[in-house]
Coordinates of C-alpha atoms in Angstrom, one line a residue:
Chain I
M4 CA 0.0 0.0 0.0
F5 CA 2.6 2.5 1.1
D6 CA 5.1 1.5 -1.6
T7 CA 2.7 1.4 -4.5
I8 CA 0.4 4.3 -3.8
I9 CA 1.5 6.7 -1.1
F10 CA 5.2 6.9 -2.0
P11 CA 4.7 7.8 -5.7
I12 CA 2.1 10.4 -4.6
L13 CA 4.6 11.8 -2.1
V14 CA 7.4 11.9 -4.6
V15 CA 5.4 13.9 -7.2
L16 CA 3.9 16.1 -4.5
I17 CA 7.3 16.9 -2.9
I18 CA 9.0 17.6 -6.3
G19 CA 6.0 19.8 -7.2
C20 CA 6.1 21.7 -3.9
L21 CA 9.9 22.1 -4.1
S22 CA 9.7 23.5 -7.6
G23 CA 6.9 25.9 -6.6
I24 CA 8.8 27.1 -3.6
M25 CA 12.0 27.3 -5.5
L26 CA 10.3 29.4 -8.2
S27 CA 8.6 31.7 -5.8
V28 CA 11.8 32.3 -3.9
A29 CA 13.7 32.8 -7.1
S30 CA 11.1 35.3 -8.4
K31 CA 11.5 37.3 -5.2
F32 CA 15.2 36.9 -5.0
F33 CA 16.1 37.6 -8.6
A34 CA 13.3 40.1 -9.2
V35 CA 14.1 42.7 -11.8
K36 CA 12.6 46.0 -11.1
T37 CA 10.3 47.0 -14.0
D38 CA 8.4 50.2 -14.0
E39 CA 4.7 49.3 -13.7
R40 CA 3.8 52.2 -15.9
I41 CA 5.3 50.3 -18.8
S42 CA 2.5 47.7 -18.7
Q43 CA -0.1 50.4 -18.1
V44 CA 1.1 52.4 -21.2
R45 CA 1.3 49.2 -23.2
A46 CA -2.4 48.4 -22.4
E47 CA -3.4 51.7 -23.9
L48 CA -1.5 51.2 -27.1
P49 CA -3.5 49.5 -29.9
G50 CA -1.1 46.5 -30.2
A51 CA -0.8 46.5 -33.9
N52 CA 3.0 46.4 -33.7
C53 CA 3.1 48.5 -36.9
G54 CA 6.2 50.4 -36.2
A55 CA 4.7 53.8 -37.2
C56 CA 6.1 55.3 -34.0
G57 CA 9.6 54.4 -35.0
Y58 CA 10.1 51.7 -32.4
S59 CA 10.1 48.0 -33.1
G60 CA 6.7 47.4 -31.7
C61 CA 4.2 48.4 -29.1
D62 CA 6.2 46.9 -26.2
A63 CA 9.3 48.8 -27.3
Y64 CA 7.4 52.0 -27.7
A65 CA 5.8 51.6 -24.2
A66 CA 9.2 51.2 -22.7
A67 CA 10.5 54.2 -24.6
I68 CA 7.5 56.4 -23.4
V69 CA 8.3 55.6 -19.8
A70 CA 12.0 56.4 -20.6
G71 CA 10.9 59.8 -21.8
A72 CA 9.8 59.4 -25.5
K73 CA 7.0 61.5 -26.9
T74 CA 3.5 60.3 -26.2
N75 CA 1.9 61.3 -29.5
L76 CA 3.8 59.0 -31.9
C77 CA 1.3 56.3 -32.1
V78 CA -0.6 56.8 -35.4
P79 CA -3.1 54.0 -35.3
G80 CA -4.0 54.8 -31.6
G81 CA -4.6 58.4 -32.5
S82 CA -5.4 61.2 -30.0
T83 CA -7.4 58.9 -27.7
A84 CA -4.4 56.6 -27.0
A85 CA -2.1 59.6 -26.7
Q86 CA -4.4 61.3 -24.1
K87 CA -4.6 58.1 -22.0
V88 CA -0.9 57.5 -22.2
S89 CA -0.2 61.1 -21.3
A90 CA -2.5 60.8 -18.4
I91 CA -0.6 57.8 -17.1
M92 CA 2.7 59.5 -17.6
G93 CA 1.4 62.8 -16.1
V94 CA 2.5 64.9 -19.0
A95 CA 0.6 67.3 -21.2
S96 CA -1.2 65.6 -24.1
E97 CA -0.3 66.6 -27.6
E98 CA -2.5 66.1 -30.6
V99 CA -1.7 63.3 -33.0
V100 CA -1.9 64.4 -36.6
A101 CA -4.1 61.9 -38.2
K102 CA -2.5 60.5 -41.3
V103 CA -3.5 58.6 -44.4
A104 CA -1.7 56.8 -47.1
V105 CA -2.0 57.9 -50.7
V106 CA -0.9 56.0 -53.7
K107 CA 0.9 58.2 -56.1
C108 CA -0.1 56.2 -59.2
T109 CA -3.6 56.0 -60.7
G110 CA -2.6 54.4 -63.9
N111 CA -4.9 51.4 -63.8
K112 CA -5.0 48.8 -66.6
N113 CA -7.6 50.8 -68.5
V114 CA -5.4 53.8 -68.9
A115 CA -1.8 52.5 -68.9
G116 CA -0.5 49.4 -70.6
Y117 CA 1.8 46.5 -70.0
V118 CA 5.0 45.8 -71.9
M119 CA 5.3 42.2 -71.1
D120 CA 3.3 39.1 -70.0
Y121 CA 5.1 38.7 -66.7
Q122 CA 5.0 35.1 -65.4
G123 CA 7.5 35.3 -62.5
P124 CA 6.8 35.3 -58.8
K125 CA 3.7 37.3 -58.0
T126 CA 5.2 40.0 -55.9
C127 CA 5.8 43.7 -56.8
L128 CA 9.4 43.4 -55.6
A129 CA 10.3 40.5 -57.9
C130 CA 8.4 42.0 -60.8
N131 CA 10.1 45.4 -60.4
S132 CA 13.5 43.8 -60.3
F133 CA 12.8 42.2 -63.7
Y134 CA 13.4 45.0 -66.3
Q135 CA 11.8 47.6 -64.0
G136 CA 8.5 45.8 -64.0
S137 CA 5.7 44.8 -66.4
R138 CA 4.0 48.2 -66.7
S139 CA 4.6 50.4 -69.7
C140 CA 5.5 53.1 -67.2
S141 CA 8.5 52.0 -65.1
H142 CA 7.3 54.2 -62.2
G143 CA 3.8 52.7 -62.1
C144 CA 2.0 50.5 -59.6
L145 CA 2.7 46.9 -60.5
G146 CA -0.5 45.6 -58.8
Y147 CA 0.8 42.5 -57.2
G148 CA -0.2 43.8 -53.8
D149 CA 2.9 43.8 -51.6
C150 CA 1.2 46.7 -49.9
V151 CA -2.0 44.7 -49.5
E152 CA 0.0 42.0 -47.8
A153 CA 1.6 44.6 -45.4
C154 CA -1.7 46.3 -44.4
Q155 CA -3.0 45.1 -41.1
Y156 CA -6.3 47.0 -41.5
D157 CA -7.5 45.7 -44.9
A158 CA -7.3 49.3 -46.0
I159 CA -5.6 48.8 -49.3
S160 CA -6.7 46.8 -52.2
I161 CA -5.8 46.3 -55.9
V162 CA -8.5 47.7 -58.1
D163 CA -8.0 47.3 -61.9
G164 CA -4.3 46.6 -61.4
V165 CA -3.5 49.6 -59.1
A166 CA -3.4 49.9 -55.3
V167 CA -6.3 51.9 -53.9
V168 CA -6.4 53.1 -50.3
D169 CA -9.7 52.9 -48.4
R170 CA -9.5 56.2 -46.4
T171 CA -12.1 55.1 -43.9
R172 CA -9.9 52.2 -42.8
C173 CA -6.4 53.5 -43.3
T174 CA -4.7 54.5 -40.1
G175 CA -1.6 56.0 -41.7
C176 CA 0.8 53.6 -40.1
G177 CA 3.0 53.5 -43.2
M178 CA 3.6 49.7 -43.3
C179 CA 2.5 49.7 -47.0
A180 CA 4.8 52.6 -47.9
K181 CA 7.8 50.5 -46.7
Q182 CA 6.9 47.6 -49.0
C183 CA 6.3 49.4 -52.3
P184 CA 9.4 48.9 -54.5
N185 CA 8.5 52.0 -56.5
H186 CA 8.0 54.1 -53.4
L187 CA 4.5 55.1 -54.7
I188 CA 2.8 55.3 -51.3
E189 CA 3.2 58.5 -49.3
I190 CA 1.8 59.1 -45.8
V191 CA 0.1 62.5 -45.7
P192 CA -2.0 64.3 -43.1
A193 CA -5.6 63.1 -43.4
T194 CA -6.8 66.6 -43.9
A195 CA -5.0 67.0 -47.2
R196 CA -7.4 66.4 -50.0
A197 CA -5.4 67.0 -53.2
F198 CA -2.6 64.7 -54.1
V199 CA -0.7 63.9 -57.3
G200 CA -1.6 60.5 -58.5
C201 CA 1.5 60.0 -60.5
S202 CA 5.2 59.5 -59.8
S203 CA 6.7 59.6 -63.2
C204 CA 9.6 62.0 -63.7
D205 CA 9.8 61.2 -67.4
K206 CA 9.3 63.9 -69.9
G207 CA 5.7 64.9 -70.6
A208 CA 5.6 63.5 -74.2
Y209 CA 6.8 60.1 -73.0
T210 CA 4.5 60.0 -70.0
R211 CA 1.5 60.8 -72.2
K212 CA 2.5 58.0 -74.5
V213 CA 2.5 55.3 -71.8
C214 CA -0.3 56.5 -69.5
K215 CA -3.4 58.5 -70.0
V216 CA -3.5 59.9 -66.4
G217 CA 0.2 60.6 -65.9
C218 CA 1.6 64.0 -64.9
I219 CA 3.1 65.6 -68.0
G220 CA 4.6 68.5 -66.1
C221 CA 2.6 71.2 -67.9
K222 CA 2.7 73.5 -64.9
K223 CA -0.9 74.3 -65.2
C224 CA -1.4 73.5 -61.5
E225 CA 1.5 75.7 -60.6
R226 CA -0.1 78.7 -62.3
T227 CA -3.6 77.9 -60.9
C228 CA -2.7 77.4 -57.3
P229 CA -3.4 80.6 -55.3
N230 CA -1.0 79.7 -52.5
G231 CA 2.0 78.3 -54.4
A232 CA 1.4 74.8 -53.0
A233 CA 1.6 73.1 -56.3
K234 CA 5.1 73.0 -57.9
V235 CA 6.4 71.1 -60.8
V236 CA 9.8 69.6 -60.0
N237 CA 11.6 67.3 -62.4
N238 CA 8.6 66.9 -64.7
L239 CA 6.3 65.9 -61.9
A240 CA 3.8 68.0 -60.0
T241 CA 4.1 68.1 -56.2
I242 CA 1.7 69.5 -53.6
D243 CA 3.1 71.0 -50.4
V244 CA 0.5 69.9 -47.8
N245 CA 1.5 72.7 -45.5
L246 CA 0.6 75.4 -48.1
C247 CA -2.4 73.6 -49.6
V248 CA -5.8 75.0 -48.6
N249 CA -7.8 72.2 -50.3
C250 CA -9.5 74.5 -52.8
G251 CA -9.3 71.8 -55.5
E252 CA -8.5 74.2 -58.3
C253 CA -5.4 72.2 -59.4
A254 CA -7.4 69.1 -59.8
K255 CA -10.0 70.9 -61.9
Q256 CA -7.4 72.4 -64.2
C257 CA -5.2 69.3 -64.6
P258 CA -5.5 68.3 -68.2
T259 CA -4.7 64.6 -67.7
G260 CA -6.5 64.2 -64.3
A261 CA -3.3 63.2 -62.6
I262 CA -4.1 65.4 -59.6
Q263 CA -6.7 63.7 -57.4
F264 CA -9.0 65.6 -55.2
C265 CA -10.8 63.5 -52.6
M266 CA -13.0 64.0 -49.6
P267 CA -11.0 63.8 -46.4
K268 CA -11.3 60.4 -44.7
L269 CA -13.6 59.1 -47.4
V270 CA -13.1 56.4 -50.0
N271 CA -10.4 57.4 -52.4
T272 CA -12.4 57.4 -55.6
Q273 CA -10.7 57.0 -58.9
S274 CA -11.5 59.5 -61.5
Chain K
M21 CA 36.8 10.3 -27.6
R22 CA 35.6 8.1 -30.5
E23 CA 32.5 7.2 -28.5
I24 CA 31.7 10.8 -27.8
L25 CA 32.0 11.7 -31.5
M26 CA 29.8 8.8 -32.4
I27 CA 27.1 9.9 -30.0
L28 CA 27.4 13.5 -31.1
L29 CA 27.3 12.9 -34.8
G30 CA 24.7 10.2 -34.4
A31 CA 22.4 12.7 -32.6
V32 CA 23.0 15.5 -35.1
L33 CA 22.7 13.5 -38.3
I34 CA 21.3 10.0 -38.0
N35 CA 18.9 10.3 -35.1
N36 CA 18.0 13.9 -35.9
F37 CA 15.1 14.7 -33.6
V38 CA 13.1 16.7 -36.1
L39 CA 13.8 15.0 -39.4
I40 CA 14.1 11.3 -38.3
K41 CA 12.3 11.0 -35.0
F42 CA 9.7 13.6 -35.9
M43 CA 9.8 15.4 -32.6
G44 CA 9.5 19.2 -32.2
I45 CA 7.6 19.6 -35.5
C46 CA 5.6 22.5 -34.1
P47 CA 8.6 24.9 -33.8
F48 CA 10.1 23.4 -36.9
L49 CA 7.2 24.6 -39.0
G50 CA 6.3 27.6 -36.8
V51 CA 9.5 29.5 -36.5
S52 CA 11.6 28.4 -39.5
K53 CA 10.3 31.2 -41.7
K54 CA 13.0 33.7 -40.6
L55 CA 16.6 32.8 -40.1
D56 CA 17.2 34.9 -37.0
S57 CA 14.2 33.5 -35.2
A58 CA 15.1 30.0 -36.3
V59 CA 18.6 30.3 -34.9
G60 CA 17.2 32.0 -31.7
M61 CA 14.8 29.1 -31.1
S62 CA 17.5 26.5 -31.8
V63 CA 20.0 28.0 -29.4
A64 CA 17.3 28.1 -26.7
V65 CA 16.5 24.4 -27.5
I66 CA 20.2 23.4 -27.2
F67 CA 20.4 25.3 -23.9
V68 CA 17.2 23.8 -22.4
M69 CA 17.9 20.2 -23.6
T70 CA 21.3 20.2 -22.0
I71 CA 20.1 21.6 -18.7
A72 CA 17.0 19.4 -18.6
T73 CA 19.1 16.3 -19.1
A74 CA 21.6 17.4 -16.4
V75 CA 18.8 17.6 -13.9
T76 CA 16.4 14.8 -14.9
Y77 CA 19.0 12.1 -15.2
P78 CA 20.0 12.1 -11.5
I79 CA 16.4 12.4 -10.5
Y80 CA 15.6 9.3 -12.5
T81 CA 18.6 7.3 -11.4
Y82 CA 18.5 8.0 -7.7
L83 CA 14.8 8.7 -7.0
L84 CA 12.6 6.9 -9.5
Y85 CA 14.6 3.9 -10.6
P86 CA 13.7 1.0 -10.4
N87 CA 10.4 1.1 -8.5
F88 CA 8.7 4.2 -9.9
A89 CA 10.1 4.3 -13.4
Y90 CA 6.5 4.7 -14.7
L91 CA 6.5 8.2 -13.1
Q92 CA 9.2 9.5 -15.3
T93 CA 7.0 11.3 -17.9
L94 CA 5.1 13.1 -15.2
V95 CA 8.1 14.0 -13.1
F96 CA 10.2 15.0 -16.1
I97 CA 7.5 17.4 -17.4
L98 CA 7.2 19.0 -14.0
V99 CA 10.9 19.3 -13.5
I100 CA 11.6 20.7 -17.0
A101 CA 8.8 23.3 -16.8
A102 CA 10.0 24.5 -13.4
L103 CA 13.6 24.5 -14.5
V104 CA 13.0 26.5 -17.6
Q105 CA 11.1 29.1 -15.5
L106 CA 13.9 29.3 -13.1
V107 CA 16.5 29.7 -15.9
E108 CA 14.4 32.4 -17.4
I109 CA 14.2 34.3 -14.1
V110 CA 17.9 34.0 -13.5
L111 CA 18.8 35.0 -17.1
K112 CA 16.5 38.0 -16.9
K113 CA 18.4 39.2 -13.8
Y114 CA 22.0 38.5 -14.7
I115 CA 22.3 38.1 -18.5
P116 CA 19.5 40.4 -19.9
A117 CA 21.2 40.4 -23.3
L118 CA 20.8 36.6 -23.6
H119 CA 17.3 36.8 -22.2
A120 CA 16.4 39.3 -24.8
T121 CA 17.9 37.1 -27.6
L122 CA 16.1 33.9 -26.5
G123 CA 13.0 36.0 -25.8
V124 CA 9.7 34.3 -26.1
Y125 CA 11.3 31.0 -27.3
L126 CA 12.5 30.0 -23.8
P127 CA 9.1 29.6 -22.2
L128 CA 7.7 28.2 -25.5
I129 CA 10.0 25.2 -25.5
T130 CA 9.0 24.3 -21.9
T131 CA 6.4 21.9 -23.4
N132 CA 8.4 21.0 -26.5
C133 CA 8.2 17.2 -27.0
A134 CA 11.8 17.2 -28.3
V135 CA 13.1 18.3 -24.9
L136 CA 11.0 15.7 -23.0
G137 CA 12.0 13.2 -25.7
V138 CA 15.7 13.6 -25.4
T139 CA 15.6 13.2 -21.6
I140 CA 13.6 10.0 -21.8
L141 CA 15.6 8.6 -24.7
N142 CA 18.8 9.2 -22.9
I143 CA 17.6 6.9 -20.2
D144 CA 16.1 4.3 -22.6
E145 CA 19.5 4.1 -24.4
G146 CA 21.2 3.4 -21.1
Y147 CA 23.7 6.3 -21.5
T148 CA 25.9 7.4 -18.6
Y149 CA 25.5 10.9 -17.2
F150 CA 28.3 12.3 -19.4
Q151 CA 27.1 10.5 -22.5
S152 CA 23.6 11.8 -21.8
I153 CA 24.8 15.4 -21.8
I154 CA 26.7 14.8 -25.0
N155 CA 23.6 13.3 -26.6
S156 CA 21.5 16.2 -25.5
I157 CA 23.9 18.8 -27.0
G158 CA 24.0 16.7 -30.2
A159 CA 20.2 16.6 -30.3
G160 CA 20.0 20.4 -29.9
V161 CA 22.6 21.0 -32.6
G162 CA 20.7 18.6 -34.8
F163 CA 17.6 20.7 -34.2
L164 CA 19.6 23.8 -35.2
V165 CA 20.8 22.1 -38.4
A166 CA 17.3 21.1 -39.3
M167 CA 15.9 24.5 -38.6
V168 CA 18.6 26.4 -40.6
L169 CA 18.4 24.0 -43.5
F170 CA 14.7 24.1 -43.7
N171 CA 14.7 27.9 -43.4
G172 CA 16.7 28.0 -46.6
V173 CA 14.2 25.6 -48.3
R174 CA 11.3 27.7 -47.2
Q175 CA 12.8 30.9 -48.5
R176 CA 13.2 29.3 -51.9
I177 CA 9.6 28.2 -51.8
E178 CA 8.3 31.6 -50.8
G179 CA 9.1 33.4 -54.0
N180 CA 7.6 30.8 -56.2
D181 CA 4.3 30.6 -58.0
I182 CA 2.6 27.6 -56.2
P183 CA -0.8 26.2 -57.2
K184 CA -3.4 27.5 -54.9
T185 CA -4.2 24.1 -53.3
F186 CA -0.5 23.7 -52.2
Q187 CA 0.1 27.2 -50.9
G188 CA 1.1 27.6 -47.3
L189 CA 1.2 24.6 -45.1
P190 CA 0.8 21.8 -47.7
S191 CA 3.9 22.9 -49.7
T192 CA 5.8 23.3 -46.4
L193 CA 4.9 19.8 -45.2
I194 CA 5.9 18.3 -48.6
A195 CA 9.2 20.1 -48.5
A196 CA 9.7 19.0 -44.9
S197 CA 9.1 15.4 -45.9
I198 CA 11.7 15.7 -48.7
V199 CA 14.3 17.2 -46.4
S200 CA 13.5 14.3 -44.0
L201 CA 14.0 11.8 -46.7
A202 CA 17.4 13.4 -47.5
F203 CA 18.4 13.0 -43.9
M204 CA 17.5 9.3 -44.0
G205 CA 20.5 8.9 -46.4
F206 CA 22.8 9.5 -43.4
S207 CA 21.8 6.3 -41.7
G208 CA 24.9 4.1 -41.4
V209 CA 27.3 6.9 -42.1
V210 CA 28.6 7.2 -38.5
E211 CA 29.1 3.4 -38.2
G212 CA 30.9 3.5 -41.5
L213 CA 33.2 6.2 -40.2
F214 CA 34.0 4.9 -36.8
G215 CA 33.0 1.3 -36.9

């Protein structure tokens, strides 16, 4: 009786108890002091680990906040997270500038062609490294969706061969922008309504040949803009978001429709 | 010396825990996508396997054997889990750099069957204490070899155009079985070398 039942029970019980005691003693004895604010701050962050704040994840950012980093760097969390975090840290809350991604190419398959029947790996990166991609415009969106893969919010999709951002879902974290091999995606303040849907620096005549909606560098927007926000640099229109007052004149005047004018935080409609 | 080499090479190549004995398949498929996480996991496995053997072997020999040998699975799991927790606490305090490197993998492998497997197999094989330690290190290195090799295979698969039915896990499992078949070719090599 003792040998067959009681002793085995005792053995396991004692080993278990010893392990438990040893662990609890060790956790007291070897305790590392961690600031409890780190876990509090971490709880307020959205946990997307997107890296928009510039740290390697929400855990790293929470540690950095407690160490003295700014509280308004979390783009997906927005002002709500920033306020709560600031309250925990006891510092003045600063506004988070809401951001949104824009794709600086609108040359979908109806308006811009392809120069090859690409059969390689179905990623933008691979396609772009093969003779600058399959599009007739070497700056254009390749449409294999590297950005779609990167997006954690289902905010970007490929429509007619071009990436389109859903402004209602986009948090402006910038994960997609890092993936695009042609660097077509830019993160702009969500209030900015006008953006240039083209990234081609080629001469106007060539751009017109390969894409119907490309920027041809005609400078009409530059002349139209009342505030000097639109500038043509290197055959490509650019809009300075700090100067732009969202009047929409440039988009109306643009002969090819390369300048997009959309409602703030609404679906980015293609013209 | 010859015996040690035989055990070590045998554990790495012929009795590879992942590819021949099919233990620890979960981390093998789960963390072999990126090279740095694969290496991190493997280093943690080597570490835990060695320590686990060092502790469980005397427990079995002096406490459980011969009357309570049937308790070994239960006791080993208990001891390994507690041990890994202890190691984690100590590492966090004294070697934070290593703790950060091993990171989440250390607690993950607490319940890894490869770790439990190596401790039990050491006893089944009738190794001495020293031989057991060598075998555990070999098993861990074998795990590392399998992980790193398979990481290379997976990266080659990633960029390819795979039929939809085979995308993801199916193609990974097929690739794993082919790598496993390749490792079966090692059987008899060590006996040929040293025997």
